Coordinates of N, CA and C in Angstrom, one line a residue:
D1 N -10.3 7.1 -5.9 CA -9.3 7.3 -4.9 C -8.9 6.9 -3.8
L2 N -7.6 6.7 -3.3 CA -7.3 5.8 -2.7 C -8.0 6.6 -1.1
L3 N -7.8 6.0 -0.2 CA -8.3 6.7 1.0 C -7.6 5.9 2.1
P4 N -7.2 6.5 3.6 CA -6.9 5.7 4.7 C -7.5 4.6 4.9
G5 N -7.1 3.7 5.5 CA -7.6 2.2 5.6 C -7.7 1.4 4.1
D6 N -7.7 1.9 3.1 CA -7.6 0.9 1.7 C -6.4 0.0 1.8
V7 N -6.7 -0.7 1.1 CA -5.3 -2.0 0.9 C -5.2 -2.0 -0.2
L8 N -4.1 -1.9 -0.9 CA -3.8 -1.5 -2.3 C -2.7 -3.0 -2.5
F9 N -2.4 -3.8 -3.8 CA -2.1 -5.0 -4.3 C -1.7 -4.8 -5.0
M10 N -0.1 -5.2 -5.6 CA 0.7 -5.0 -6.8 C 0.9 -6.0 -7.0
R11 N 1.6 -6.1 -8.1 CA 2.1 -7.6 -8.5 C 3.3 -7.2 -9.4
G12 N 4.3 -8.3 -9.5 CA 5.8 -8.1 -10.4 C 6.7 -7.6 -9.4
T13 N 6.3 -7.5 -8.1 CA 7.3 -7.2 -7.4 C 8.4 -7.9 -6.8
S14 N 7.9 -9.2 -7.1 CA 9.0 -10.5 -6.5 C 9.2 -11.4 -7.6
R15 N 10.7 -11.4 -7.8 CA 11.3 -12.0 -9.1 C 10.7 -11.8 -10.1
N16 N 10.0 -10.5 -10.7 CA 9.2 -10.3 -11.8 C 8.0 -11.0 -11.8
I17 N 7.5 -11.7 -11.1 CA 6.6 -12.6 -11.3 C 5.0 -11.8 -11.3
W18 N 4.3 -11.7 -12.9 CA 3.3 -11.1 -12.9 C 2.0 -11.1 -12.9
D19 N 1.9 -12.8 -12.6 CA 0.6 -13.8 -12.8 C -0.1 -13.7 -11.1
M20 N 0.5 -13.1 -10.3 CA -0.2 -13.3 -8.6 C 0.3 -11.8 -8.3
I21 N -0.6 -11.8 -7.2 CA 0.0 -10.6 -6.1 C 1.3 -11.0 -5.4
S22 N 1.6 -9.9 -5.5 CA 3.2 -10.0 -4.9 C 3.3 -9.0 -3.7
H23 N 2.7 -8.2 -3.0 CA 2.9 -7.4 -2.3 C 2.0 -6.7 -2.1
A24 N 1.3 -6.5 -0.8 CA 0.2 -5.3 -0.3 C 0.8 -4.1 0.7
S25 N 0.1 -3.1 0.6 CA 0.6 -1.8 1.4 C -0.9 -1.7 1.6
L26 N -0.7 -0.8 3.2 CA -2.0 -0.2 3.6 C -1.8 1.1 3.3
V27 N -2.7 2.1 2.9 CA -3.3 3.6 2.8 C -3.3 4.3 4.3
I28 N -2.7 5.1 4.6 CA -2.4 5.9 5.8 C -2.6 7.1 5.7
G29 N -2.8 7.6 4.3 CA -3.1 9.1 4.2 C -2.7 9.7 3.3
K30 N -2.9 10.8 2.9 CA -2.7 11.5 1.5 C -1.8 12.4 1.7
H31 N -0.8 13.0 0.6 CA -0.1 13.9 0.1 C 0.2 14.1 -0.6
G32 N -0.8 15.6 -0.9 CA -1.1 16.1 -1.9 C -2.1 14.9 -2.8
D33 N -1.4 15.1 -4.3 CA -2.2 14.1 -5.1 C -2.0 12.6 -4.8
K34 N -0.9 12.1 -4.0 CA -0.6 11.0 -3.7 C -0.8 10.1 -2.7
A35 N -1.5 8.9 -2.6 CA -1.5 7.9 -1.7 C 0.0 7.6 -0.3
V36 N -0.3 7.8 1.2 CA 1.0 7.5 1.8 C 0.6 5.9 2.2
L37 N 1.5 5.5 1.9 CA 1.5 4.1 2.3 C 2.3 3.5 3.7
R38 N 1.7 2.3 4.1 CA 2.6 1.7 4.6 C 2.6 -0.1 4.5
H39 N 4.1 -0.4 4.5 CA 4.3 -1.5 3.7 C 5.6 -2.1 4.4
H40 N 5.8 -3.1 4.1 CA 7.3 -3.8 4.4 C 8.0 -4.3 3.3
R41 N 9.3 -3.7 3.3 CA 10.4 -3.8 2.4 C 11.4 -4.7 2.3
G42 N 11.1 -5.9 2.9 CA 12.1 -7.0 3.3 C 12.9 -6.7 4.6
R43 N 13.4 -7.9 4.6 CA 14.4 -7.7 6.0 C 15.4 -6.7 6.4
K44 N 16.1 -6.3 5.7 CA 17.1 -5.1 5.7 C 15.9 -3.6 6.3
L45 N 14.9 -3.3 5.4 CA 14.4 -2.1 5.6 C 13.5 -2.3 6.3
G46 N 12.9 -3.5 6.7 CA 11.7 -3.7 7.2 C 10.5 -2.6 6.9
V47 N 9.5 -2.0 7.8 CA 8.3 -1.4 7.5 C 8.6 0.0 6.9
V48 N 8.4 0.4 5.9 CA 8.3 1.8 5.6 C 7.2 2.4 5.4
T49 N 7.2 3.7 4.9 CA 6.2 4.7 4.5 C 6.7 5.2 3.2
S50 N 5.7 4.8 2.3 CA 6.4 5.6 1.2 C 4.8 6.3 0.4
E51 N 4.9 7.1 -0.7 CA 4.3 7.3 -1.4 C 3.6 6.5 -2.8
F52 N 2.6 6.5 -3.2 CA 1.9 6.1 -4.7 C 1.3 7.0 -5.3
P53 N 1.5 7.3 -6.5 CA 2.6 6.9 -7.3 C 4.4 6.9 -6.9
S54 N 5.0 6.3 -6.8 CA 6.0 6.6 -6.8 C 7.1 6.5 -8.1
G55 N 6.9 5.9 -9.2 CA 7.5 6.1 -10.3 C 6.7 5.9 -11.4
K56 N 7.6 5.4 -12.7 CA 6.7 5.0 -13.5 C 6.3 3.9 -13.5
D57 N 6.9 2.8 -12.7 CA 6.7 1.3 -12.6 C 5.6 1.3 -11.7
S58 N 5.3 2.0 -11.0 CA 3.9 2.4 -10.2 C 2.6 1.3 -10.4
F59 N 2.2 2.6 -11.4 CA 0.8 1.8 -12.6 C 1.2 0.5 -13.1
R60 N 2.2 0.3 -13.4 CA 2.4 -0.9 -14.1 C 2.0 -2.2 -13.3
K61 N 2.6 -2.0 -12.2 CA 3.2 -3.4 -11.1 C 1.4 -3.1 -10.1
F62 N 0.7 -2.2 -10.2 CA -0.2 -1.8 -9.8 C -1.4 -2.9 -10.1
Y63 N -2.3 -3.9 -9.2 CA -3.3 -4.9 -9.4 C -4.7 -4.3 -9.2
G64 N -4.5 -3.6 -7.8 CA -6.1 -3.0 -7.6 C -5.9 -3.1 -6.0
A65 N -7.3 -2.3 -5.4 CA -7.5 -2.1 -3.8 C -8.6 -2.1 -3.6
V66 N -8.8 -2.7 -2.5 CA -10.0 -2.3 -2.1 C -10.2 -1.8 -0.6
R67 N -11.8 -1.8 -0.3 CA -12.0 -0.8 0.7 C -12.9 -1.6 1.7
P68 N -11.8 -2.4 2.7 CA -12.5 -2.7 3.6 C -13.6 -2.4 4.5
S69 N -14.4 -2.7 5.5 CA -15.4 -1.8 6.3 C -14.7 -1.9 7.7
Y70 N -14.4 -1.1 8.0 CA -13.4 -0.5 9.4 C -14.4 0.5 10.0
T71 N -14.4 0.3 11.2 CA -15.6 1.3 11.9 C -14.2 2.5 12.3
L72 N -14.7 3.6 12.9 CA -13.8 5.0 12.9 C -13.1 4.6 14.3
E73 N -13.6 3.7 15.1 CA -12.5 3.3 16.2 C -11.1 2.6 15.6
Q74 N -11.6 1.7 14.7 CA -10.6 0.8 14.2 C -9.5 1.3 13.3
L75 N -10.1 2.3 12.6 CA -9.1 3.5 12.2 C -8.3 3.9 12.9
D76 N -8.7 4.8 14.3 CA -8.3 5.1 14.7 C -6.7 4.5 15.4
V77 N -7.4 3.4 15.9 CA -6.4 2.3 16.2 C -4.9 2.0 14.9
F78 N -5.6 1.8 13.6 CA -4.4 1.5 12.9 C -3.5 3.1 12.9
K79 N -4.2 4.1 12.6 CA -3.3 5.5 12.5 C -2.4 5.8 13.7
K80 N -2.4 4.9 14.9 CA -1.7 4.8 16.4 C -0.8 4.3 15.9
H81 N -0.8 3.0 15.4 CA 0.1 2.3 15.2 C 1.0 2.4 13.9
M82 N 0.3 2.7 12.5 CA 1.1 2.7 11.3 C 1.8 3.7 11.3
I83 N 2.1 5.0 11.9 CA 2.3 5.9 11.7 C 3.4 6.5 12.4

């Protein structure tokens, strides 16, 4: 179960290269059964907020997630700057 502060990793997002991690997102919340992510979508779109999973490719491209050890104060700082 993804929680705010988790880092989610994807592969296959850059030129369909599958043998390396090509994208990372920060989980900033939940919307129903979906995780709300903050991540960079390129020069034109910049940093965006989106949901995961967002389509049939989401699970195919999902590589894994980690839960770093954040203090509550650090999570509050993330929320202020990421939302």
